[in-house]
Coordinates of C-alpha atoms and ligand atoms in Angstrom, one line a residue:
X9 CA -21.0 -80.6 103.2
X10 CA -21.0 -79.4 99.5
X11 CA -18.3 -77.2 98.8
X12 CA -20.1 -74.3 97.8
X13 CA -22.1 -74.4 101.1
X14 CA -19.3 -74.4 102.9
X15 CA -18.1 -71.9 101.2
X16 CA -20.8 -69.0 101.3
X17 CA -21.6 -70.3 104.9
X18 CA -18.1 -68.3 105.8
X19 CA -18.5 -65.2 103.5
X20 CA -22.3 -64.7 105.1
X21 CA -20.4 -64.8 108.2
X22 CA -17.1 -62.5 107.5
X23 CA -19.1 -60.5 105.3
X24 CA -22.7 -58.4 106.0
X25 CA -23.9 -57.0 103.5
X26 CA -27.5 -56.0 102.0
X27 CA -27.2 -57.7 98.4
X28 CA -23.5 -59.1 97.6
X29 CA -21.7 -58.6 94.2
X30 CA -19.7 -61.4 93.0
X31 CA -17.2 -60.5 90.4
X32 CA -14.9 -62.4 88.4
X33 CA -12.8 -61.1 85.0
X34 CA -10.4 -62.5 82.5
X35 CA -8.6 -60.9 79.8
X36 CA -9.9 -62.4 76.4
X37 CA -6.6 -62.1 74.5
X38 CA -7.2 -64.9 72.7
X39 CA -9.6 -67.9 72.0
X40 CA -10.5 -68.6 75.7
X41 CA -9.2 -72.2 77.3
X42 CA -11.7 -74.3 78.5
X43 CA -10.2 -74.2 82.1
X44 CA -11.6 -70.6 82.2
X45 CA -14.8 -72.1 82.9
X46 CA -13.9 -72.9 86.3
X47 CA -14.1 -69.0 87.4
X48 CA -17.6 -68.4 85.7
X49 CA -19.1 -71.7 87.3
X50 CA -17.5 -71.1 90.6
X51 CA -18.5 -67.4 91.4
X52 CA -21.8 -68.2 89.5
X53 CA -22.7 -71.1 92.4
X54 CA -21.8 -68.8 95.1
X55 CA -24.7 -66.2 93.6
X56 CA -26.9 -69.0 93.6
X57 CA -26.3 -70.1 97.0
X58 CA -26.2 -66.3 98.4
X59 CA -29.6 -66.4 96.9
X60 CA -30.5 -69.4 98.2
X61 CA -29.7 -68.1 101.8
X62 CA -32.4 -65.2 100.8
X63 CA -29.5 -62.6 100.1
X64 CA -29.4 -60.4 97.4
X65 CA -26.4 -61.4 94.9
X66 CA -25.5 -60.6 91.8
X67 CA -22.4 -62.1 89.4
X68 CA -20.3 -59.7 87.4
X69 CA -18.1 -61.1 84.8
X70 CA -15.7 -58.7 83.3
X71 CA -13.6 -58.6 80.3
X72 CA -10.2 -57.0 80.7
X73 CA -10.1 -55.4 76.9
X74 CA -8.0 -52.5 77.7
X75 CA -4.9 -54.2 78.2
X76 CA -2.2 -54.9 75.5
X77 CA -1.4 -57.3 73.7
X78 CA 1.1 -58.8 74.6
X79 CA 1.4 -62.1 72.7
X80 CA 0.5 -63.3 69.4
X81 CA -1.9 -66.7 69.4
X82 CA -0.6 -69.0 66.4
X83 CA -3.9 -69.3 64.9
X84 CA -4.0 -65.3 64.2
X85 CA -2.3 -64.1 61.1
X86 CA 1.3 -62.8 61.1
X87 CA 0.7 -59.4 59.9
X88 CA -0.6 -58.9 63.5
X89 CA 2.5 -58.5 65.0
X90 CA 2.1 -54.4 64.0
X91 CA -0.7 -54.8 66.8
X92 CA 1.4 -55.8 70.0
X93 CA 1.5 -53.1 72.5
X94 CA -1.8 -51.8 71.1
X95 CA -5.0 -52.4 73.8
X96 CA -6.9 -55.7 72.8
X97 CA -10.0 -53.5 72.4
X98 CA -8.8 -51.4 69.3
X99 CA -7.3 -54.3 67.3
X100 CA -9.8 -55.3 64.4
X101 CA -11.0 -59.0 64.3
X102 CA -9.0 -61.3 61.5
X103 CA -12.2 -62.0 60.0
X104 CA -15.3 -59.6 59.5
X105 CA -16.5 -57.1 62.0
X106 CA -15.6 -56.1 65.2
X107 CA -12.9 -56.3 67.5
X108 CA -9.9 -58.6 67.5
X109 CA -11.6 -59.1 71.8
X110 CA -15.4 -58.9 70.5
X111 CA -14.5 -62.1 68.7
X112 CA -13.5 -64.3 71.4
X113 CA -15.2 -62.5 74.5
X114 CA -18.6 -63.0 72.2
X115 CA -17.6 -66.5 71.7
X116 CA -17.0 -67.5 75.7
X117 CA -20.1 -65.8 76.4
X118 CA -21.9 -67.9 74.3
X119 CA -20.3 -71.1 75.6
X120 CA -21.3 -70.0 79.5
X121 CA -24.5 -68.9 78.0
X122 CA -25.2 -72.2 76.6
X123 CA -24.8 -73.5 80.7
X124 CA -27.2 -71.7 81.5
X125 CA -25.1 -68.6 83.0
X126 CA -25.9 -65.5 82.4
X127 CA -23.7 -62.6 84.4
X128 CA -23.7 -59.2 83.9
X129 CA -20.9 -58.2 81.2
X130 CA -18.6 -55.2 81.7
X131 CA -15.9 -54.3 80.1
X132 CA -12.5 -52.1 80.8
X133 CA -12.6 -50.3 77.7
X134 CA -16.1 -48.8 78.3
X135 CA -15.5 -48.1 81.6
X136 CA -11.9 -46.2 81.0
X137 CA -13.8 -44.6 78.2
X138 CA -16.8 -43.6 79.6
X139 CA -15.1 -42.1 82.9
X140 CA -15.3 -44.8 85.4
X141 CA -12.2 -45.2 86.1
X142 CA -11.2 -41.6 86.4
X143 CA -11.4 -41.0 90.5
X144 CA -9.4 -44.0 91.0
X145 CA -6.8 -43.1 88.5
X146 CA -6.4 -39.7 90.3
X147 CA -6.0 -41.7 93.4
X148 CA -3.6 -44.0 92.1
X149 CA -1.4 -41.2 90.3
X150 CA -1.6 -39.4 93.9
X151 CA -0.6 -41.5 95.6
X152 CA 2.0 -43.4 93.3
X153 CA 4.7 -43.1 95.9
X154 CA 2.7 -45.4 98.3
X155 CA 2.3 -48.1 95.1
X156 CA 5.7 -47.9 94.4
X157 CA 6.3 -48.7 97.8
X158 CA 4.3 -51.4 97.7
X159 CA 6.0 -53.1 95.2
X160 CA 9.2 -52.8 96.7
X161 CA 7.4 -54.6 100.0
X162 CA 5.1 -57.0 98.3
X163 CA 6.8 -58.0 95.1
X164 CA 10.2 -56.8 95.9
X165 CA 10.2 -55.3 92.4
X166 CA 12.0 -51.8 92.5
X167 CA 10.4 -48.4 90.8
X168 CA 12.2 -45.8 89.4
X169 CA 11.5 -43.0 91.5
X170 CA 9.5 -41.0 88.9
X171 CA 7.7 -44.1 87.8
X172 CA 4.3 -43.5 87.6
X173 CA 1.1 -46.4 88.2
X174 CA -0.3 -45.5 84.5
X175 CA -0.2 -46.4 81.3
X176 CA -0.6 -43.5 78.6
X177 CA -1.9 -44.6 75.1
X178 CA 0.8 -43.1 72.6
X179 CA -1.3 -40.4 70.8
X180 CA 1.4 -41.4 67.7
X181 CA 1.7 -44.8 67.5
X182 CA -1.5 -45.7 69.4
X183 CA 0.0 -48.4 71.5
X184 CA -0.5 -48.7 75.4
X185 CA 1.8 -51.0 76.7
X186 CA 5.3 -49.2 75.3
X187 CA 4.4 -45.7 77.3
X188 CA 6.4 -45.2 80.2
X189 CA 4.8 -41.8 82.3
X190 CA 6.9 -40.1 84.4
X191 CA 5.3 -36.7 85.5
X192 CA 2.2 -36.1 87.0
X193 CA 0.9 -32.4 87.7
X194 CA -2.5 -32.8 88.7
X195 CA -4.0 -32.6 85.4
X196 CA -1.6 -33.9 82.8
X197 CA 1.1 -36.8 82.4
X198 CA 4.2 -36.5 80.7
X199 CA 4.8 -39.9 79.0
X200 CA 7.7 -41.1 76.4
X201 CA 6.6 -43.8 74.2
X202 CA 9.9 -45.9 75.3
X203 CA 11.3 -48.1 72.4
X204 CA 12.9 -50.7 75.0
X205 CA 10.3 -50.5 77.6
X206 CA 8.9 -53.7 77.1
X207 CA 10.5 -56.9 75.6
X208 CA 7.1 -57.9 73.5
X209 CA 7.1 -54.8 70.8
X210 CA 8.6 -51.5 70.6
X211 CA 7.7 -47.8 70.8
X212 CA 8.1 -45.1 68.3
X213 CA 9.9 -42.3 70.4
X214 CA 7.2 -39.7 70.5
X215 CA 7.2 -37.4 74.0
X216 CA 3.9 -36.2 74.9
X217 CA 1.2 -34.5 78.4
X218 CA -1.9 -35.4 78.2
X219 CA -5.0 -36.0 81.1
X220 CA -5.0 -39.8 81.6
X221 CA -9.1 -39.0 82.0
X222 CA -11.5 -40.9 79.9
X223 CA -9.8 -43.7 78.2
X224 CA -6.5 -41.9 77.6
X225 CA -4.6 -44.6 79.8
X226 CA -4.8 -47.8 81.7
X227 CA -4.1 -48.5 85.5
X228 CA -1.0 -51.5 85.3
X229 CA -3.1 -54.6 85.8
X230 CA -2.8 -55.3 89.4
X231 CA -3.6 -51.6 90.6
X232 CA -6.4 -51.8 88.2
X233 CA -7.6 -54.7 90.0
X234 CA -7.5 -53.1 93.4
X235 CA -9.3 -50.2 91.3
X236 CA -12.3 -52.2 89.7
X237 CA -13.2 -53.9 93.3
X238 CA -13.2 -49.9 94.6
X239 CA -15.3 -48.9 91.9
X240 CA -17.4 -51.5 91.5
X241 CA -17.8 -52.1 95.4
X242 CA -16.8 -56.0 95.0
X243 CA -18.0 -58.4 98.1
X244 CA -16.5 -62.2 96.8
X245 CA -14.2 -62.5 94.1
X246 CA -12.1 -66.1 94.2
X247 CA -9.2 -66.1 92.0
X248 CA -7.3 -68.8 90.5
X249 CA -4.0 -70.6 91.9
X250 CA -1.3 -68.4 89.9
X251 CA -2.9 -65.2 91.2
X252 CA -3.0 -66.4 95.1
X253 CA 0.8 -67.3 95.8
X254 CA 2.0 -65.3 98.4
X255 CA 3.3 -61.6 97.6
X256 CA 1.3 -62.6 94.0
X257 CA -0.8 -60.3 92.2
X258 CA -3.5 -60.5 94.3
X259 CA -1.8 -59.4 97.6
X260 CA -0.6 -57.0 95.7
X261 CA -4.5 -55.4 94.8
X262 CA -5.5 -56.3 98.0
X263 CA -2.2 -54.3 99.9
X264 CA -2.9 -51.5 96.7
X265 CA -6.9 -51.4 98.1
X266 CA -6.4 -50.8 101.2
X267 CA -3.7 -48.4 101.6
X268 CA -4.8 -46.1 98.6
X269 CA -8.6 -46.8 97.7
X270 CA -9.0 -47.3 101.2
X271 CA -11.4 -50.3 100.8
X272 CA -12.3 -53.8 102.9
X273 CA -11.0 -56.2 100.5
X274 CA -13.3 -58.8 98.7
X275 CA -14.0 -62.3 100.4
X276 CA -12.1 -64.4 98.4
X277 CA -11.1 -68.0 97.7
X278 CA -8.5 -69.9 95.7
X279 CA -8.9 -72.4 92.9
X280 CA -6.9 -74.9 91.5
X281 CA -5.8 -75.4 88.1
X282 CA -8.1 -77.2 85.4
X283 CA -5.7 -79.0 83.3
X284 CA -6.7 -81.2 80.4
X285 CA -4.5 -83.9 79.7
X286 CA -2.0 -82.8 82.9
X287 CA -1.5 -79.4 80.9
X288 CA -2.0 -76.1 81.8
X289 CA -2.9 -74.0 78.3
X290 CA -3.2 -70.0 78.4
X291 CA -6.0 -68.9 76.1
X292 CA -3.1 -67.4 74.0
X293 CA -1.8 -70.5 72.7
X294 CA -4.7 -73.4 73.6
X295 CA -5.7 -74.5 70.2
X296 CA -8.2 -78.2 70.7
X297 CA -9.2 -76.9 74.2
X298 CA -11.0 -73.5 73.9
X299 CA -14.1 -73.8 75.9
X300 CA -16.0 -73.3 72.6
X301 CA -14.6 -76.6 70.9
X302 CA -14.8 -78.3 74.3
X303 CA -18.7 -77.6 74.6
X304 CA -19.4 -78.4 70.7
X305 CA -18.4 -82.6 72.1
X306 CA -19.6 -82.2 75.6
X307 CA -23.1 -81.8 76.2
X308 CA -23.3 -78.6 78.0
X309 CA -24.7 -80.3 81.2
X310 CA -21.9 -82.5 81.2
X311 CA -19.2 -79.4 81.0
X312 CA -21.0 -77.9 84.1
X313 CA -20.9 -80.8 86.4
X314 CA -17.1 -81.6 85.7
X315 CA -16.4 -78.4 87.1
X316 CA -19.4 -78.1 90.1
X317 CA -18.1 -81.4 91.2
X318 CA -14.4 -80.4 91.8
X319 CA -13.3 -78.6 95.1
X320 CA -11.7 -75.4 94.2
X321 CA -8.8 -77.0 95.9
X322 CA -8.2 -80.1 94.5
X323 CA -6.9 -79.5 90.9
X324 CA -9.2 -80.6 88.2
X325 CA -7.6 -83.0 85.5
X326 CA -9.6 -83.8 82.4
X327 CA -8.8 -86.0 79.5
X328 CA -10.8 -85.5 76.5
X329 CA -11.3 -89.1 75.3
X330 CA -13.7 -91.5 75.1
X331 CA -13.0 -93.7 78.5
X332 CA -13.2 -90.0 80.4
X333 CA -16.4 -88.7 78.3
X334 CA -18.2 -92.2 79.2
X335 CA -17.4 -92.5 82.9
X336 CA -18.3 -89.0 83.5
X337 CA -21.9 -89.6 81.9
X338 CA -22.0 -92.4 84.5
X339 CA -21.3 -90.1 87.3
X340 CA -23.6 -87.5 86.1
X341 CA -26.4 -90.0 85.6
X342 CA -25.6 -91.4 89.7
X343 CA -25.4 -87.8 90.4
X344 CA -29.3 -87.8 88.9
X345 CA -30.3 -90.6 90.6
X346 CA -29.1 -89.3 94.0
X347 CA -31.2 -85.9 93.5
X348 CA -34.3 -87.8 92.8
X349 CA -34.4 -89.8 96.2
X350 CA -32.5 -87.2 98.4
X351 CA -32.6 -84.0 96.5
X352 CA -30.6 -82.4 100.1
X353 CA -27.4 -85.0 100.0
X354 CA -24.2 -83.6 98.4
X355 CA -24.5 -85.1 95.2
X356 CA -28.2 -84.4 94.7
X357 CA -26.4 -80.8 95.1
X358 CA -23.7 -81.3 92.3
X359 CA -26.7 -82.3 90.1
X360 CA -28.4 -79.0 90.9
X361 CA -25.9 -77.1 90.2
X362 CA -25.0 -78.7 87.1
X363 CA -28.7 -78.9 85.4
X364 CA -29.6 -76.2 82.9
X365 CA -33.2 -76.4 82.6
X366 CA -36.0 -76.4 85.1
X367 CA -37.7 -79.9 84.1
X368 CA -36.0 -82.7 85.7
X369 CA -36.0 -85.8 83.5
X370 CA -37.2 -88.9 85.5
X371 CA -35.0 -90.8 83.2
X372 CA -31.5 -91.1 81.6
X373 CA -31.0 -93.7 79.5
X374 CA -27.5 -94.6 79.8
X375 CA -25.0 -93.3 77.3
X376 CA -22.9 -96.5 76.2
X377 CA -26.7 -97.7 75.6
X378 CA -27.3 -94.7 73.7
X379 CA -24.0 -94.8 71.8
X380 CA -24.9 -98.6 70.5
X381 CA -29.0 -97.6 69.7
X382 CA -27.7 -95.2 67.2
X383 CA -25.6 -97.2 65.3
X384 CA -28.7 -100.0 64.8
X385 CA -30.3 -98.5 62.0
X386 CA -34.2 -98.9 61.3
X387 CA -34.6 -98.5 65.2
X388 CA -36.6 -96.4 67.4
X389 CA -35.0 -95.3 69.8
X390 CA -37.8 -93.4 71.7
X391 CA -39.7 -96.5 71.7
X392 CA -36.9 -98.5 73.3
X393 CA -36.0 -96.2 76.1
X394 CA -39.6 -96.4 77.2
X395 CA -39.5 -100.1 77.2
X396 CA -36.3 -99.8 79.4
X397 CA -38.4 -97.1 81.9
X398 CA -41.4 -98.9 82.1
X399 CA -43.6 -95.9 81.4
X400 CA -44.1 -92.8 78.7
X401 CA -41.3 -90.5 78.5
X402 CA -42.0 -86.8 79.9
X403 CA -40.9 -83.9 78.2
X404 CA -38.2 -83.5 80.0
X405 CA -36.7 -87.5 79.4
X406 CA -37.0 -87.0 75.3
X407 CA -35.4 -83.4 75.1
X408 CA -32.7 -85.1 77.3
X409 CA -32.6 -88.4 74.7
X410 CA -32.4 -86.2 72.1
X411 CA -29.4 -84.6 73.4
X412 CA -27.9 -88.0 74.1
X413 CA -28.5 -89.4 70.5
X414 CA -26.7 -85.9 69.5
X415 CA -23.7 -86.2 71.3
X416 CA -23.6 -90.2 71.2
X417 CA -23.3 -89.5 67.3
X418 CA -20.4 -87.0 67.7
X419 CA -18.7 -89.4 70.4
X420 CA -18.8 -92.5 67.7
X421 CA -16.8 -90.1 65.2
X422 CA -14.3 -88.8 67.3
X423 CA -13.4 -90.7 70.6
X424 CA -15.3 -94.4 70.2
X425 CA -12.7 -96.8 70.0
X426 CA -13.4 -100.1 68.0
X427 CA -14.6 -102.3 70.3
X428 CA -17.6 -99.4 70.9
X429 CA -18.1 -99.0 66.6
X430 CA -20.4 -101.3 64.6
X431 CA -22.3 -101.2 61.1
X432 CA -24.5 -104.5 60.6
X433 CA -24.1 -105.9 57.3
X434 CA -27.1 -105.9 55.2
X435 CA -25.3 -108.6 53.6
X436 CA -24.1 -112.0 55.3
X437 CA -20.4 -111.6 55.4
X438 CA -18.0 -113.9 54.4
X439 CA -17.0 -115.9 57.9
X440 CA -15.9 -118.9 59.0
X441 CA -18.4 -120.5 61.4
X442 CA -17.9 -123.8 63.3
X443 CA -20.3 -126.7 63.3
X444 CA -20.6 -126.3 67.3
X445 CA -21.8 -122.6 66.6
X446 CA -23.8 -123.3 63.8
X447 CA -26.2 -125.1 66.4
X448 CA -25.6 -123.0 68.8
X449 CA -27.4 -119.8 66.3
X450 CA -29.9 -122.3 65.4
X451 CA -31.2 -122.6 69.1
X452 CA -30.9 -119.0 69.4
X453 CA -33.2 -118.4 66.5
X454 CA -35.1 -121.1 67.8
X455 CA -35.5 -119.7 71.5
X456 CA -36.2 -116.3 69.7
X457 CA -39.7 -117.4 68.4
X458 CA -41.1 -116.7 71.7
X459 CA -38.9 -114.6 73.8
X460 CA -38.4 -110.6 73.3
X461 CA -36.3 -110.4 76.7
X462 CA -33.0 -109.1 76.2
X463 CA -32.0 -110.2 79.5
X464 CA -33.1 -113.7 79.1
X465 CA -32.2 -113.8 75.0
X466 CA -28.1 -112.8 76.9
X467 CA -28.7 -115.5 79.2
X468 CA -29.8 -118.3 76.9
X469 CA -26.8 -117.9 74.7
X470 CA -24.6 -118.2 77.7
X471 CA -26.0 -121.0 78.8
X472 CA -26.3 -122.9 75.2
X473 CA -23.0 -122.2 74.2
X474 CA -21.7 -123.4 77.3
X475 CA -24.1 -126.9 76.8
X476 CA -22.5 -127.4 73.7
X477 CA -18.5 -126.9 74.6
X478 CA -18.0 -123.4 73.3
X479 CA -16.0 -120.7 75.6
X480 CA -17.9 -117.6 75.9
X481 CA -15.7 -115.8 73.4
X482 CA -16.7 -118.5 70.6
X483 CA -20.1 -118.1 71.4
X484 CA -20.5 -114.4 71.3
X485 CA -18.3 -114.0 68.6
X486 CA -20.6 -116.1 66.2
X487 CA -22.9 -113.5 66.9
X488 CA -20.7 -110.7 66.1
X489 CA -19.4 -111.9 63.2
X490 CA -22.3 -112.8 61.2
X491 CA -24.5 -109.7 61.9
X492 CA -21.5 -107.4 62.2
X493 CA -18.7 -108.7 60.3
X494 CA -16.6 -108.3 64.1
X495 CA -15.4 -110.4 66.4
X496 CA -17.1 -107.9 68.9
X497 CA -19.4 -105.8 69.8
X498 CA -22.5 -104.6 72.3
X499 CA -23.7 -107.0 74.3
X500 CA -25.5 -109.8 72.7
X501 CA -28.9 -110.6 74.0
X502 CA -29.5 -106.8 73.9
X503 CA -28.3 -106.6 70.3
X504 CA -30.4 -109.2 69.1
X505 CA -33.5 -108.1 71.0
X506 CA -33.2 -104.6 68.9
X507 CA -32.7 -105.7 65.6
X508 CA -35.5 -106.9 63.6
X509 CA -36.7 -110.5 64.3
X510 CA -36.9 -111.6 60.5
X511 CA -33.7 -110.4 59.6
X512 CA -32.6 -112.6 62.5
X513 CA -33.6 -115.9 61.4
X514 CA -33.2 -115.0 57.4
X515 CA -29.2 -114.0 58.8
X516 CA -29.3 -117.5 60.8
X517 CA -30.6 -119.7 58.0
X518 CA -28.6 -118.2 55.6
X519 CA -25.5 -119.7 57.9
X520 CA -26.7 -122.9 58.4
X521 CA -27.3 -123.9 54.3
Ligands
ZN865 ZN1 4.2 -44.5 70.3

């Protein structure tokens, strides 16, 4: 059974409910890592399915820009240090408009946009802003004896006994994350703004009350979980790996929900870790694999099924080179084929899942194919993959070539690796060519006259070269090295049947003066 079946098969059953929201957040304090994809994908497929299954769903994907920051990416300027301890929300973006958070929450939005996802987007700061938060920040502040209790029985992490589950913004220094509050009367909260408080930055000092209302202060991260699924009325939220270790953050919200927001916790589910090249990068310091630069070499199909393939529970390990990129084109194409005969078997799934538009190409010219094709110039590469099919190309098979010749041209510039690169000389190159091949190009020409085959063209020089002594790598290489100045390259008989039959006998002749 496909994963996500299974999956929303279980929260139907533990779970009625008249239309289910799926939510899912991440705090955007930095360029986001391409392993954050996994969390949009996943709780996007389980809307699907819920739909599927005739139930009302909706996906929620939130953007924790209220909290700190607490780190400094290396690819943001220095003088940003002054910012740490400030909310992500109110720190200006390095370049241009906006906020510091606009710029990379804009720019994962995009990316998941670009696979065809498209969630509602909320966002802490509005919320605390605009009042949303303010009932369950009462209820937290009343009951802040129970939460410190809590993390003394969850976490084992031990409270002052005035410590209060709020963060005050500093009305001085403007910076959230240094305040520690300490009184509550109902109304107001006594804060200092603590210069040792945290390790990251420091306060200034200043003492101050002020109502916690209306964007005034944060909930600490893991009672404003428990607080967003209370407000927002969450049914599924999955979470990944680090979150779901036992007494972790999120049996912390869920122990927080129940005992003080008084709430049925979300149906969740773990996932693994996406790691590319066995590492595990935060978003704060992943510079090469951002999900933005990840999708600009990976067509956005391609992204999509990497991650609808995986199990949440087996970890997902992805190496961005050009042995990875090819073999998962091969899947993916498999993964095509399969939901054209049996669009209800598990991979004919995956491919659902995956595909971003609503046409279904019929064909998929495969990519190594593709990757070669560009590289002959003078070809038409339209007219090619039609031979290949047999029939006219729909709409759906060119938009889907098109996007092939695209990324086949990025893939030659950065991952192809020699044997995959070749630029045919114009001019005959200077080569040494034995008397045994010299008749063995002369037969080739010879058998060209009449045959267009590049099945049967393959064949033929197999066969002659063999007839006449030569190992297969002497007869190929013949090939290779007067047309391409190698001593490899694509495969012969469909090289030759692409490139244009005069210039193959004017090349040949010229060798055999
Ligand atoms: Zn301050």
């Amino acid at each position: 059974m496909f994963w996500a079946d299974e999956l929303v098969k279980n929260i139907i059953k533990n779970r009625k409910s008249d239309g289910y929201l799926v939510t899912d957040e991440k705090t955007p304090s930095g360029r986001v890592h391409v392993g954050a994809l996994e969390g949009v994908i996943y709780h996007n497929i389980i809307a699907e399915i819920l739909k599927k299954n005739k139930k009302n769903s909706t996906f929620q994907y939130g953007f924790d820009d209220y909290d700190p920051m607490d780190s400094l990416p290396i690819y943001i300027p220095k003088e940003y240090k002054k910012y740490m301890g400030v909310s992500l929300s109110e720190i200006p973006a390095p370049e241009g408009k906006g906020s510091f958070v606009g710029l990379f929450a804009n720019e994962f939005i995009s990316v998941f946009h670009s696979l065809g996802i498209k969630p509602k987007i909320v966002y802490t700061s509005s919320m605390y802003k605009s009042g949303e938060f303010n009932q369950a920040i009462k209820i937290a502040l009343d009951n802040a004896e129970i939460v410190r209790k809590i993390y003394k029985k969850i976490a084992n992490q031990d409270r002052p006994k005035d410590w209060l589950p709020i963060q005050m913004v500093c009305e001085k220094c403007h910076k959230i994350g240094t305040t520690r509050a300490y009184f509550w009367n109902g109304e107001k909260v006594f804060y200092e703004c603590d210069k040792n408080w945290v390790k990251y930055t420091q306060g200034c000092g200043y003492k101050g009350e002020k109502s916690p209302l209306n964007g005034n202060a944060k909930l600490p991260w893991k009672v404003e979980w428990a607080a967003k699924w209370f407000i927002w009325k969450s049914d599924i939220e999955g979470a990944g790996k680090d979150h779901m270790t036992k007494n972790g953050s999120h049996d912390m919200a869920s122990e927080i929900a129940q005992q003080i927001y008084r709430i049925k916790i979300p149906e969740s589910f773990r996932y693994e870790f996406f790691l590319v090249g066995g590492k595990k990068m935060s978003s704060s310091k992943g510079l090469g694999n951002s999900a933005m630069e990840v999708s600009e070499v990976l067509p956005a199909e391609l992204l999509k099924y990497l991650i609808v393939r995986s199990n949440p529970k087996i970890q997902l390990n992805f190496n961005l080179d050009g042995k990875t990129i090819s073999q998962l084109y091969n899947d993916f194409d498999r993964a095509h084929s399969h939901f054209i005969q049996d669009p209800n078997s598990d991979e004919a799934k995956i491919y659902e899942y995956s595909k971003i538009t609503q046409e279904i190409p019929e064909y998929l010219m495969r990519f190594s194919k593709v990757v070669s094709l560009v590289q002959i110039v003078h070809i038409n590469i339209e007219k090619e993959v039609e031979k290949e099919k047999g029939s006219k190309l729909t709409e759906a098979d060119k938009k889907d070539l098109t996007n092939r010749i695209k990324f086949a041209r990025i893939y030659l510039e950065k991952f192809a690796s020699e044997d995959e690169k070749f630029e045919i000389q114009q001019e005959m190159p200077r080569v040494k060519i034995s008397s045994s091949q010299k008749k063995l190009l002369k037969k080739i020409a010879q058998f060209m006259v009449s045959e267009s085959e590049p099945e049967k063209i393959h064949n033929f020089i197999y066969e002659a070269g063999r007839e006449l002594g030569l190992k297969p790598k002497e007869t190929f290489e013949a090939i290779y090295q007067i047309f391409l100045n190698k001593t490899s390259g694509p495969k012969a008989g469909w090289f030759l049947a692409n490139l244009d039959k005069k210039f193959v006998f004017n090349r040949i002749e010229k060798v055999l003066k």
